[in-house]
Every structure is written in structure tokens, then in C-alpha cells.
Coordinates of N, CA and C in Angstrom, one line a residue:
Chain Z
Q68 N 9.0 -16.6 7.1 CA 8.2 -15.4 6.8 C 9.0 -14.2 7.1
T69 N 9.3 -13.4 6.1 CA 10.0 -12.1 6.4 C 9.1 -11.1 7.0
V70 N 9.5 -10.4 8.0 CA 8.8 -9.4 8.7 C 9.5 -8.0 8.5
V71 N 8.7 -7.1 8.1 CA 9.2 -5.7 7.9 C 8.9 -4.9 9.2
T72 N 10.0 -4.4 9.8 CA 9.8 -3.8 11.1 C 9.8 -2.3 11.0
Q73 N 9.0 -1.7 11.8 CA 8.9 -0.2 12.0 C 8.7 0.1 13.5
E74 N 9.2 1.2 13.9 CA 8.9 1.6 15.3 C 7.3 1.8 15.5
P75 N 6.7 1.2 16.5 CA 5.3 1.4 16.6 C 4.8 2.8 16.8
S76 N 5.7 3.6 17.5 CA 5.3 5.0 17.7 C 6.5 5.9 17.9
F77 N 6.3 7.2 17.7 CA 7.4 8.1 17.8 C 6.8 9.5 18.1
S78 N 7.5 10.3 18.7 CA 7.0 11.7 18.9 C 8.0 12.7 18.6
V79 N 7.6 13.8 18.1 CA 8.5 14.9 17.7 C 7.9 16.2 18.1
S80 N 8.7 17.2 18.5 CA 8.2 18.5 18.8 C 8.0 19.3 17.6
P81 N 7.1 20.2 17.6 CA 6.9 21.1 16.4 C 8.2 21.8 16.1
G82 N 8.5 21.7 14.8 CA 9.7 22.3 14.3 C 10.9 21.4 14.4
G83 N 10.8 20.3 15.0 CA 11.9 19.4 15.2 C 12.0 18.4 14.0
A84 N 13.0 17.5 14.2 CA 13.2 16.5 13.2 C 13.1 15.1 13.8
V85 N 12.7 14.2 12.9 CA 12.5 12.8 13.3 C 12.9 11.9 12.2
T86 N 13.5 10.7 12.5 CA 13.8 9.7 11.5 C 13.1 8.4 11.9
L87 N 12.2 8.0 11.0 CA 11.5 6.7 11.1 C 12.3 5.7 10.3
T88 N 12.3 4.4 10.8 CA 13.1 3.4 10.0 C 12.2 2.2 9.6
C89 N 12.8 1.5 8.7 CA 12.1 0.3 8.1 C 13.1 -0.7 7.9
G90 N 13.0 -1.8 8.7 CA 14.0 -2.8 8.7 C 13.5 -4.2 8.3
L91 N 14.3 -5.2 8.4 CA 13.9 -6.6 8.1 C 14.2 -7.4 9.3
S92 N 13.4 -8.4 9.6 CA 13.6 -9.3 10.7 C 14.8 -10.1 10.5
S93 N 15.2 -10.3 9.2 CA 16.4 -11.0 8.9 C 17.0 -10.4 7.7
G94 N 18.2 -9.8 7.9 CA 18.9 -9.2 6.7 C 18.8 -7.7 6.7
S95 N 19.4 -7.1 5.7 CA 19.5 -5.6 5.6 C 18.6 -5.1 4.5
V96 N 18.1 -3.9 4.6 CA 17.3 -3.3 3.6 C 18.3 -2.5 2.7
S97 N 18.2 -2.7 1.4 CA 19.0 -2.0 0.4 C 18.1 -1.4 -0.6
T98 N 18.7 -0.6 -1.5 CA 17.9 0.0 -2.6 C 17.2 -1.0 -3.5
S99 N 17.7 -2.3 -3.4 CA 17.1 -3.3 -4.3 C 15.7 -3.7 -3.8
Y100 N 15.4 -3.3 -2.6 CA 14.0 -3.5 -2.1 C 13.1 -2.4 -2.6
Y101 N 13.6 -1.3 -3.2 CA 12.8 -0.2 -3.6 C 11.9 0.3 -2.5
P102 N 12.4 0.6 -1.4 CA 11.6 1.1 -0.3 C 10.7 2.3 -0.6
S103 N 9.5 2.3 -0.2 CA 8.6 3.4 -0.4 C 7.9 3.7 0.9
W104 N 7.5 5.0 1.1 CA 6.9 5.4 2.3 C 5.5 6.1 2.0
Y105 N 4.6 5.8 2.9 CA 3.2 6.3 2.8 C 2.8 7.0 4.1
Q106 N 2.0 8.0 3.9 CA 1.4 8.7 5.1 C -0.1 8.5 5.1
Q107 N -0.6 8.2 6.2 CA -2.1 7.9 6.3 C -2.6 8.6 7.6
T108 N -3.7 9.3 7.4 CA -4.4 9.9 8.5 C -5.7 9.1 8.7
P109 N -6.3 9.1 9.9 CA -7.5 8.2 10.1 C -8.6 8.5 9.1
G110 N -9.1 7.4 8.6 CA -10.3 7.5 7.6 C -9.9 7.8 6.2
Q111 N -8.6 8.0 6.0 CA -8.1 8.4 4.6 C -7.3 7.4 4.0
A112 N -7.3 7.4 2.7 CA -6.4 6.5 1.9 C -4.9 6.9 2.1
P113 N -4.0 6.0 2.0 CA -2.6 6.3 2.1 C -2.2 7.3 1.0
R114 N -1.2 8.1 1.3 CA -0.7 9.1 0.4 C 0.8 8.8 0.2
T115 N 1.2 8.7 -1.0 CA 2.6 8.3 -1.3 C 3.5 9.5 -1.1
L116 N 4.5 9.3 -0.3 CA 5.5 10.3 0.1 C 6.8 10.1 -0.7
I117 N 7.4 8.9 -0.6 CA 8.7 8.6 -1.1 C 8.6 7.3 -1.9
Y118 N 9.3 7.2 -3.0 CA 9.4 5.9 -3.7 C 10.8 5.7 -4.1
N119 N 11.2 4.4 -4.4 CA 12.5 4.1 -4.9 C 13.6 4.7 -3.9
T120 N 13.4 4.5 -2.6 CA 14.3 4.9 -1.6 C 14.3 6.4 -1.2
N121 N 14.4 7.3 -2.2 CA 14.6 8.7 -1.9 C 14.0 9.6 -2.9
I122 N 13.1 9.2 -3.7 CA 12.4 10.1 -4.7 C 11.1 10.6 -4.1
R123 N 11.0 11.9 -4.0 CA 9.7 12.4 -3.4 C 8.6 12.4 -4.5
S124 N 7.4 12.0 -4.0 CA 6.3 12.0 -4.9 C 5.9 13.4 -5.2
S125 N 5.2 13.7 -6.3 CA 4.8 15.0 -6.7 C 4.0 15.7 -5.6
G126 N 4.4 16.9 -5.3 CA 3.7 17.7 -4.3 C 4.1 17.5 -2.9
V127 N 5.0 16.6 -2.6 CA 5.5 16.3 -1.3 C 6.6 17.3 -0.9
P128 N 6.4 18.0 0.2 CA 7.5 19.0 0.5 C 8.8 18.4 0.8
D129 N 9.9 19.2 0.6 CA 11.2 18.7 0.8 C 11.6 18.5 2.2
R130 N 10.6 18.8 3.1 CA 10.8 18.4 4.6 C 10.9 16.9 4.7
F131 N 10.4 16.2 3.8 CA 10.3 14.7 3.8 C 11.5 14.2 2.9
S132 N 12.3 13.3 3.5 CA 13.4 12.7 2.6 C 13.5 11.3 3.0
G133 N 14.0 10.5 2.0 CA 14.2 9.1 2.2 C 15.6 8.7 2.0
S134 N 16.1 7.7 2.7 CA 17.5 7.2 2.5 C 17.6 5.8 3.0
I135 N 18.8 5.3 2.9 CA 19.2 4.1 3.6 C 20.2 4.5 4.7
L136 N 19.9 4.1 5.9 CA 20.7 4.4 7.1 C 21.1 3.1 7.7
G137 N 22.4 2.7 7.5 CA 22.9 1.5 8.0 C 22.2 0.3 7.3
N138 N 21.5 -0.5 8.0 CA 20.8 -1.6 7.3 C 19.3 -1.5 7.2
K139 N 18.8 -0.2 7.3 CA 17.4 0.1 7.2 C 17.1 1.2 6.2
A140 N 15.9 1.2 5.7 CA 15.4 2.4 5.0 C 15.0 3.4 6.0
A141 N 15.0 4.6 5.7 CA 14.7 5.7 6.7 C 13.9 6.8 6.0
L142 N 13.0 7.3 6.8 CA 12.2 8.5 6.4 C 12.5 9.6 7.4
T143 N 13.0 10.7 6.9 CA 13.3 11.8 7.8 C 12.4 13.0 7.6
I144 N 11.8 13.5 8.6 CA 10.9 14.6 8.5 C 11.6 15.8 9.3
T145 N 11.8 16.9 8.7 CA 12.4 18.0 9.3 C 11.3 19.1 9.4
G146 N 11.5 20.0 10.4 CA 10.6 21.1 10.6 C 9.1 20.6 10.8
A147 N 9.0 19.6 11.7 CA 7.7 18.9 11.9 C 6.6 19.9 12.1
Q148 N 5.5 19.6 11.5 CA 4.3 20.5 11.7 C 3.1 19.6 12.2
A149 N 2.1 20.3 12.8 CA 1.0 19.6 13.4 C 0.4 18.6 12.4
D150 N 0.2 19.0 11.2 CA -0.5 18.1 10.3 C 0.4 16.9 9.8
D151 N 1.7 16.8 10.3 CA 2.5 15.6 10.0 C 2.1 14.5 10.9
E152 N 1.2 14.8 11.9 CA 0.8 13.7 12.8 C -0.1 12.8 12.1
S153 N 0.5 11.6 11.9 CA -0.2 10.6 11.0 C 0.5 9.2 11.3
D154 N -0.1 8.2 10.6 CA 0.6 6.9 10.6 C 1.5 6.9 9.3
Y155 N 2.7 6.3 9.5 CA 3.6 6.2 8.3 C 3.9 4.7 8.1
Y156 N 3.8 4.3 6.9 CA 4.1 2.9 6.5 C 5.2 2.9 5.4
C157 N 6.0 1.9 5.6 CA 7.0 1.6 4.5 C 6.5 0.3 3.8
V158 N 6.9 0.1 2.6 CA 6.7 -1.2 1.9 C 8.0 -1.5 1.2
L159 N 8.3 -2.8 1.2 CA 9.5 -3.3 0.5 C 9.1 -4.3 -0.6
Y160 N 9.7 -4.2 -1.7 CA 9.5 -5.2 -2.8 C 10.5 -6.4 -2.5
M161 N 9.9 -7.6 -2.3 CA 10.6 -8.8 -1.9 C 11.1 -9.6 -3.1
G162 N 10.7 -9.2 -4.3 CA 11.0 -9.9 -5.5 C 9.8 -10.9 -5.7
S163 N 9.9 -11.5 -6.9 CA 8.9 -12.6 -7.3 C 7.5 -12.1 -7.1
G164 N 7.3 -10.8 -7.4 CA 5.9 -10.2 -7.4 C 5.3 -10.1 -6.0
I165 N 6.1 -10.0 -5.0 CA 5.6 -10.0 -3.6 C 6.0 -8.7 -2.9
W166 N 5.1 -8.0 -2.2 CA 5.5 -6.8 -1.4 C 5.1 -7.1 0.0
V167 N 5.8 -6.5 0.9 CA 5.5 -6.6 2.3 C 5.5 -5.2 3.0
F168 N 4.4 -4.9 3.7 CA 4.4 -3.6 4.4 C 4.9 -3.8 5.8
G169 N 5.5 -2.7 6.3 CA 5.8 -2.7 7.7 C 4.5 -2.4 8.5
G170 N 4.7 -2.6 9.8 CA 3.5 -2.5 10.7 C 3.0 -1.0 10.9
G171 N 3.8 -0.1 10.5 CA 3.4 1.3 10.6 C 4.0 2.0 11.9
T172 N 4.2 3.3 11.8 CA 4.7 4.1 12.9 C 3.6 5.2 13.1
K173 N 3.1 5.3 14.3 CA 2.2 6.4 14.7 C 3.1 7.6 15.2
L174 N 3.1 8.6 14.4 CA 3.8 9.8 14.7 C 3.0 10.8 15.4
T175 N 3.4 11.2 16.6 CA 2.7 12.3 17.3 C 3.6 13.6 17.3
V176 N 3.0 14.7 17.1 CA 3.7 16.0 17.1 C 3.2 16.7 18.3
L177 N 4.0 16.8 19.3 CA 3.7 17.6 20.5 C 4.8 18.2 21.2
Chain T
E290 N -6.0 13.7 -15.0 CA -5.8 13.4 -13.6 C -6.0 11.9 -13.3
V291 N -5.1 11.3 -12.7 CA -5.3 9.9 -12.3 C -6.3 9.7 -11.2
Q292 N -7.2 8.9 -11.4 CA -8.2 8.6 -10.3 C -8.5 7.1 -10.3
L293 N -8.7 6.6 -9.1 CA -9.1 5.2 -8.9 C -10.3 5.2 -7.9
V294 N -11.4 4.5 -8.3 CA -12.6 4.5 -7.5 C -13.0 3.0 -7.3
E295 N -12.9 2.6 -6.1 CA -13.3 1.2 -5.7 C -14.8 1.2 -5.4
S296 N -15.4 0.0 -5.7 CA -16.8 -0.3 -5.3 C -17.0 -1.8 -5.1
G297 N -18.1 -2.1 -4.6 CA -18.5 -3.5 -4.4 C -18.4 -4.1 -3.0
G298 N -17.9 -3.3 -2.1 CA -17.8 -3.7 -0.7 C -19.2 -3.9 -0.1
G299 N -19.2 -4.5 1.1 CA -20.4 -4.7 1.8 C -20.3 -5.7 2.9
L300 N -21.5 -6.1 3.4 CA -21.5 -7.1 4.5 C -21.8 -8.5 3.8
I301 N -21.0 -9.4 4.1 CA -21.2 -10.8 3.5 C -20.9 -11.8 4.6
Q302 N -21.7 -12.9 4.5 CA -21.5 -14.0 5.5 C -20.2 -14.8 5.3
P303 N -19.7 -15.4 6.3 CA -18.5 -16.2 6.1 C -18.8 -17.3 5.1
G304 N -17.8 -17.6 4.2 CA -18.0 -18.6 3.2 C -18.6 -18.0 1.9
G305 N -19.0 -16.7 2.0 CA -19.6 -16.1 0.8 C -18.6 -15.5 -0.2
S306 N -19.1 -14.9 -1.3 CA -18.3 -14.4 -2.3 C -18.6 -12.9 -2.5
L307 N -17.6 -12.2 -3.0 CA -17.8 -10.8 -3.3 C -16.9 -10.4 -4.4
R308 N -17.3 -9.5 -5.3 CA -16.3 -9.0 -6.3 C -16.2 -7.5 -6.2
L309 N -14.9 -7.1 -6.0 CA -14.6 -5.6 -5.9 C -14.2 -5.1 -7.2
S310 N -14.6 -3.9 -7.5 CA -14.1 -3.2 -8.7 C -13.3 -2.0 -8.4
C311 N -12.5 -1.6 -9.3 CA -11.7 -0.4 -9.2 C -11.6 0.2 -10.6
A312 N -12.4 1.3 -10.7 CA -12.5 2.0 -12.0 C -11.4 3.0 -12.1
A313 N -10.6 2.9 -13.1 CA -9.5 3.9 -13.3 C -9.8 4.9 -14.4
S314 N -9.2 6.1 -14.2 CA -9.3 7.1 -15.2 C -8.0 7.9 -15.2
G315 N -7.7 8.5 -16.3 CA -6.5 9.3 -16.4 C -5.2 8.5 -16.9
F316 N -5.4 7.2 -17.0 CA -4.4 6.3 -17.5 C -5.0 5.0 -17.9
S317 N -4.3 4.1 -18.5 CA -4.8 2.8 -18.9 C -4.2 1.7 -18.0
V318 N -5.1 0.9 -17.4 CA -4.7 -0.1 -16.5 C -3.8 -1.1 -17.2
S319 N -3.9 -1.2 -18.5 CA -3.1 -2.2 -19.2 C -1.6 -1.9 -19.2
N320 N -1.3 -0.6 -19.0 CA 0.1 -0.1 -19.0 C 0.8 -0.2 -17.7
F321 N 0.1 -0.5 -16.6 CA 0.7 -0.5 -15.3 C 0.4 -1.8 -14.6
Y322 N 1.2 -2.2 -13.6 CA 0.8 -3.2 -12.7 C -0.2 -2.6 -11.7
M323 N -1.2 -3.4 -11.4 CA -2.3 -2.9 -10.5 C -2.3 -3.8 -9.3
T324 N -2.6 -3.2 -8.1 CA -2.5 -4.0 -6.9 C -3.7 -3.8 -6.0
W325 N -3.9 -4.7 -5.1 CA -4.9 -4.5 -4.0 C -4.2 -4.6 -2.7
V326 N -4.5 -3.7 -1.8 CA -4.0 -3.6 -0.5 C -5.2 -3.5 0.5
R327 N -5.1 -4.2 1.6 CA -6.2 -4.1 2.5 C -5.7 -3.6 3.9
Q328 N -6.7 -3.1 4.7 CA -6.4 -2.7 6.0 C -7.6 -3.1 6.9
A329 N -7.3 -4.0 7.8 CA -8.3 -4.4 8.8 C -8.5 -3.3 9.8
P330 N -9.7 -3.3 10.4 CA -10.0 -2.2 11.3 C -8.9 -2.0 12.4
G331 N -8.4 -0.8 12.5 CA -7.4 -0.5 13.5 C -6.0 -1.1 13.3
K332 N -5.8 -1.7 12.1 CA -4.6 -2.4 11.8 C -3.8 -1.7 10.7
G333 N -2.7 -2.2 10.3 CA -1.8 -1.6 9.3 C -2.2 -2.1 7.9
L334 N -1.4 -1.6 6.9 CA -1.6 -2.0 5.5 C -1.1 -3.4 5.3
D335 N -1.8 -4.1 4.4 CA -1.5 -5.5 4.1 C -1.6 -5.7 2.6
W336 N -0.5 -6.0 1.9 CA -0.5 -6.2 0.5 C -1.3 -7.5 0.2
V337 N -2.2 -7.5 -0.8 CA -3.0 -8.7 -1.1 C -2.7 -9.3 -2.4
S338 N -2.6 -8.5 -3.5 CA -2.5 -9.2 -4.8 C -2.0 -8.1 -5.8
V339 N -1.5 -8.7 -7.0 CA -1.0 -7.8 -8.1 C -1.4 -8.5 -9.4
I340 N -1.7 -7.7 -10.4 CA -1.7 -8.2 -11.8 C -0.7 -7.3 -12.5
H341 N 0.2 -8.0 -13.2 CA 1.3 -7.4 -13.9 C 0.8 -7.0 -15.3
T342 N 1.6 -6.2 -16.0 CA 1.3 -5.9 -17.4 C 1.2 -7.1 -18.2
S343 N 2.0 -8.1 -17.9 CA 2.0 -9.4 -18.6 C 0.7 -10.2 -18.3
D344 N -0.1 -9.8 -17.4 CA -1.3 -10.5 -16.9 C -1.0 -11.6 -15.9
N345 N 0.3 -11.8 -15.6 CA 0.6 -12.7 -14.5 C 0.1 -12.1 -13.2
T346 N -0.2 -13.0 -12.3 CA -0.8 -12.5 -11.0 C 0.0 -13.1 -9.9
D347 N 0.0 -12.4 -8.7 CA 0.6 -12.9 -7.5 C -0.3 -12.5 -6.3
Y348 N -0.2 -13.3 -5.3 CA -1.0 -13.1 -4.1 C -0.3 -13.4 -2.8
T349 N -0.7 -12.7 -1.8 CA -0.2 -13.1 -0.4 C -0.7 -14.4 -0.1
D350 N 0.0 -15.2 0.7 CA -0.3 -16.5 1.0 C -1.7 -16.7 1.6
S351 N -2.2 -15.8 2.4 CA -3.5 -16.0 3.1 C -4.7 -16.0 2.2
V352 N -4.5 -15.5 0.9 CA -5.6 -15.4 0.0 C -5.5 -16.3 -1.2
K353 N -4.3 -17.0 -1.3 CA -4.1 -17.8 -2.5 C -5.2 -18.9 -2.5
G354 N -5.7 -19.1 -3.8 CA -6.8 -20.1 -3.9 C -8.1 -19.6 -3.6
R355 N -8.3 -18.4 -3.0 CA -9.6 -17.9 -2.7 C -9.9 -16.6 -3.4
F356 N -8.8 -15.8 -3.7 CA -9.0 -14.5 -4.4 C -8.4 -14.6 -5.8
T357 N -9.0 -13.9 -6.7 CA -8.5 -13.8 -8.0 C -8.6 -12.3 -8.5
V358 N -7.4 -11.8 -9.0 CA -7.4 -10.5 -9.5 C -7.4 -10.6 -11.0
S359 N -8.1 -9.6 -11.6 CA -8.2 -9.5 -13.1 C -8.5 -8.1 -13.5
R360 N -8.4 -7.9 -14.7 CA -8.7 -6.5 -15.3 C -9.4 -6.6 -16.6
D361 N -10.2 -5.6 -16.9 CA -10.9 -5.5 -18.2 C -10.4 -4.2 -18.8
N362 N -9.5 -4.4 -19.8 CA -8.9 -3.2 -20.4 C -9.9 -2.3 -21.1
S363 N -10.9 -3.0 -21.7 CA -11.9 -2.2 -22.4 C -12.7 -1.3 -21.5
K364 N -12.9 -1.7 -20.2 CA -13.6 -0.9 -19.2 C -12.6 -0.1 -18.3
N365 N -11.3 -0.4 -18.5 CA -10.3 0.3 -17.7 C -10.5 0.1 -16.2
T366 N -10.8 -1.2 -15.9 CA -11.3 -1.5 -14.5 C -10.5 -2.7 -14.0
L367 N -10.1 -2.7 -12.8 CA -9.5 -3.8 -12.0 C -10.5 -4.5 -11.2
Y368 N -10.4 -5.8 -11.0 CA -11.3 -6.5 -10.2 C -10.6 -7.4 -9.1
L369 N -11.3 -7.7 -8.1 CA -10.8 -8.7 -7.1 C -12.0 -9.6 -6.8
Q370 N -12.0 -10.8 -7.3 CA -13.0 -11.8 -6.9 C -12.6 -12.5 -5.6
M371 N -13.4 -12.4 -4.6 CA -13.1 -13.0 -3.3 C -14.1 -14.0 -3.0
N372 N -13.6 -15.3 -2.9 CA -14.4 -16.4 -2.5 C -14.1 -17.0 -1.2
S373 N -14.9 -17.8 -0.6 CA -14.7 -18.5 0.7 C -14.2 -17.4 1.7
L374 N -15.0 -16.4 1.8 CA -14.5 -15.3 2.7 C -14.6 -15.7 4.2
R375 N -13.6 -15.1 4.9 CA -13.5 -15.4 6.3 C -13.6 -14.1 7.1
A376 N -13.8 -14.3 8.4 CA -13.9 -13.1 9.2 C -12.6 -12.2 9.2
E377 N -11.5 -12.9 9.0 CA -10.2 -12.2 9.0 C -10.0 -11.4 7.7
D378 N -10.9 -11.6 6.7 CA -10.8 -10.8 5.5 C -11.5 -9.5 5.6
T379 N -12.1 -9.2 6.8 CA -12.8 -7.9 7.0 C -11.7 -6.8 7.0
A380 N -12.0 -5.9 6.1 CA -11.0 -4.8 5.9 C -11.5 -3.8 4.9
V381 N -10.9 -2.6 4.9 CA -11.0 -1.7 3.8 C -10.0 -2.2 2.7
Y382 N -10.5 -2.3 1.5 CA -9.7 -2.8 0.4 C -9.4 -1.6 -0.5
Y383 N -8.1 -1.3 -0.7 CA -7.7 -0.2 -1.6 C -7.1 -0.8 -2.9
C384 N -7.4 -0.2 -4.0 CA -6.6 -0.5 -5.2 C -5.5 0.6 -5.4
A385 N -4.5 0.2 -6.0 CA -3.4 1.1 -6.2 C -2.7 0.8 -7.5
R386 N -2.2 1.9 -8.1 CA -1.4 1.7 -9.4 C 0.1 1.5 -9.0
G387 N 0.7 0.7 -9.8 CA 2.1 0.5 -9.5 C 3.0 0.7 -10.7
R388 N 4.2 1.0 -10.4 CA 5.3 1.1 -11.5 C 6.5 0.5 -11.0
P389 N 7.3 -0.2 -11.8 CA 8.5 -0.8 -11.3 C 9.4 0.2 -10.6
A390 N 9.9 -0.2 -9.5 CA 10.8 0.6 -8.6 C 10.0 1.7 -7.9
Y391 N 8.8 2.1 -8.4 CA 8.0 3.1 -7.7 C 7.1 2.5 -6.7
N392 N 6.9 1.2 -6.7 CA 5.9 0.6 -5.9 C 4.5 1.2 -6.2
F393 N 3.8 1.7 -5.3 CA 2.4 2.1 -5.5 C 2.4 3.7 -5.5
D394 N 1.9 4.3 -6.6 CA 2.0 5.7 -6.6 C 0.6 6.4 -6.4
Y395 N -0.5 5.8 -7.0 CA -1.8 6.4 -6.8 C -2.7 5.3 -6.1
W396 N -3.6 5.8 -5.2 CA -4.4 5.0 -4.5 C -5.9 5.4 -4.6
G397 N -6.8 4.4 -4.5 CA -8.2 4.8 -4.5 C -8.6 5.1 -3.0
Q398 N -9.9 5.4 -2.8 CA -10.3 5.8 -1.5 C -10.7 4.6 -0.6
G399 N -10.8 3.4 -1.2 CA -11.1 2.2 -0.5 C -12.6 1.8 -0.4
T400 N -12.8 0.5 -0.2 CA -14.2 0.0 -0.1 C -14.2 -1.0 1.1
L401 N -15.1 -0.9 1.9 CA -15.1 -1.7 3.2 C -15.8 -3.1 2.9
V402 N -15.1 -4.1 3.3 CA -15.7 -5.5 3.2 C -15.8 -6.0 4.7
T403 N -17.0 -6.4 5.0 CA -17.2 -6.9 6.4 C -17.8 -8.3 6.3
V404 N -17.0 -9.2 6.8 CA -17.4 -10.7 6.8 C -17.9 -11.0 8.2
S405 N -19.2 -11.3 8.2 CA -19.8 -11.5 9.6 C -21.2 -12.2 9.4
S406 N -21.5 -13.0 10.3 CA -22.8 -13.7 10.3 C -23.8 -12.9 11.1

């Protein structure tokens, strides 16, 4: 059973930068997994931030960027703002019509 | 404007059945793959099922044989028939639109399913 790994929590100072990662329990994440990133605040539906590794969804500020760093997918947030405090999830397409979400990262801005 | 509106959630006893609906507007469900994602209370997102444009379907292992995804193109609506429900199926169920390489681009607001006696 493949597990998609994310940092459980992270903190960033207002105005600072942070990189969240999305890895595999076995193997490396590549663009072939079409990594996507979603932001979710309590009680709300997920919001699509990044798809296909590095393409920003409509309306997402360019403070959010996606990439492959080493053997993981990465979401970098620059110029962190208070309303960036959210849960962030990645999802990977495993092939054969199967997707797997990471466990999510709770980002605190303080 | 793309919109997805789920309905059909509620309180159901273990072993019972429930059918969720996801009414789409602003696009045709027949032209996209459509997926269900759930989130147990206080937990992360969990992919559940997909119906492809070909009408092929796929499921996460824990719901295979119990859940069935389908769509009615004339009503532009996605469904999730859930049978033999278990306590661990308790979650908010979201429908989402998908595109190849994009994964899930639009999401509904979710509907809560509570399985409890």
C-alpha cells in the first residue's frame, strides 16, 4: 500500500517563505504523478491551488508555486499572510484510475 | 460558472444504505471524469471513487463491492450509492470534477454522512 507523505505541521512567520513537500513511502514523486495541491480551512471545501505539478489554478496568487524538489513534489508559499493559515493537501495520480492523498500539512502563520 | 452541489447525506444505521447526489451546472458531467472524496471528522482527505468519461469506474479498496458511482447525463448529476455502511464511512463527502493531468479542479461544498446506531 503506497503512502503519500506530508509534514504534519509547519509554521512560517508573516512575510516569510515556506516549502511543503509531498513524497512517497517508496519511490520518488515525478511529474508523471501529476501532483496537485489543495488548501482547506476548517468547515470549508478544499480549494485547488496547483495542478500538474506547477500550474496555478485560476485566481491563485503567484505567491504559491509548485515544483519537484529532489524526489518530492513541493508547494512553496512566499510572502506568507495570515489567511494562508490552513491545511494543505497534495494528491498523486497512481495510475489505473487510482488517486492517493497525502495526510495533509497544518500550516501556522505566526 | 461551474458549480457542484451535493445532497443526500444524513444519519444512517450501520448496515444501511444511502445515495448521495451531486448536481452539476456550468459544464456537462459527461465530458469530464467525476470523483468522490471524503473526509472523516478531524481527518484528512481520502479519495473514494471515480467515473471516467468512458463510464468505467474505480474505487478505493475499502469501499469496493459496497459503493457504486454513476451519473445521469440527462440530469447532469453524479451519484454515489453506498451500501453496507460502516461506522468508518462517517465523513463529509465531496464531489469534484476532474481532468486528465489536472486531477480535481472544482469541488462541491460537501454533504455529511453519519453512520451510527
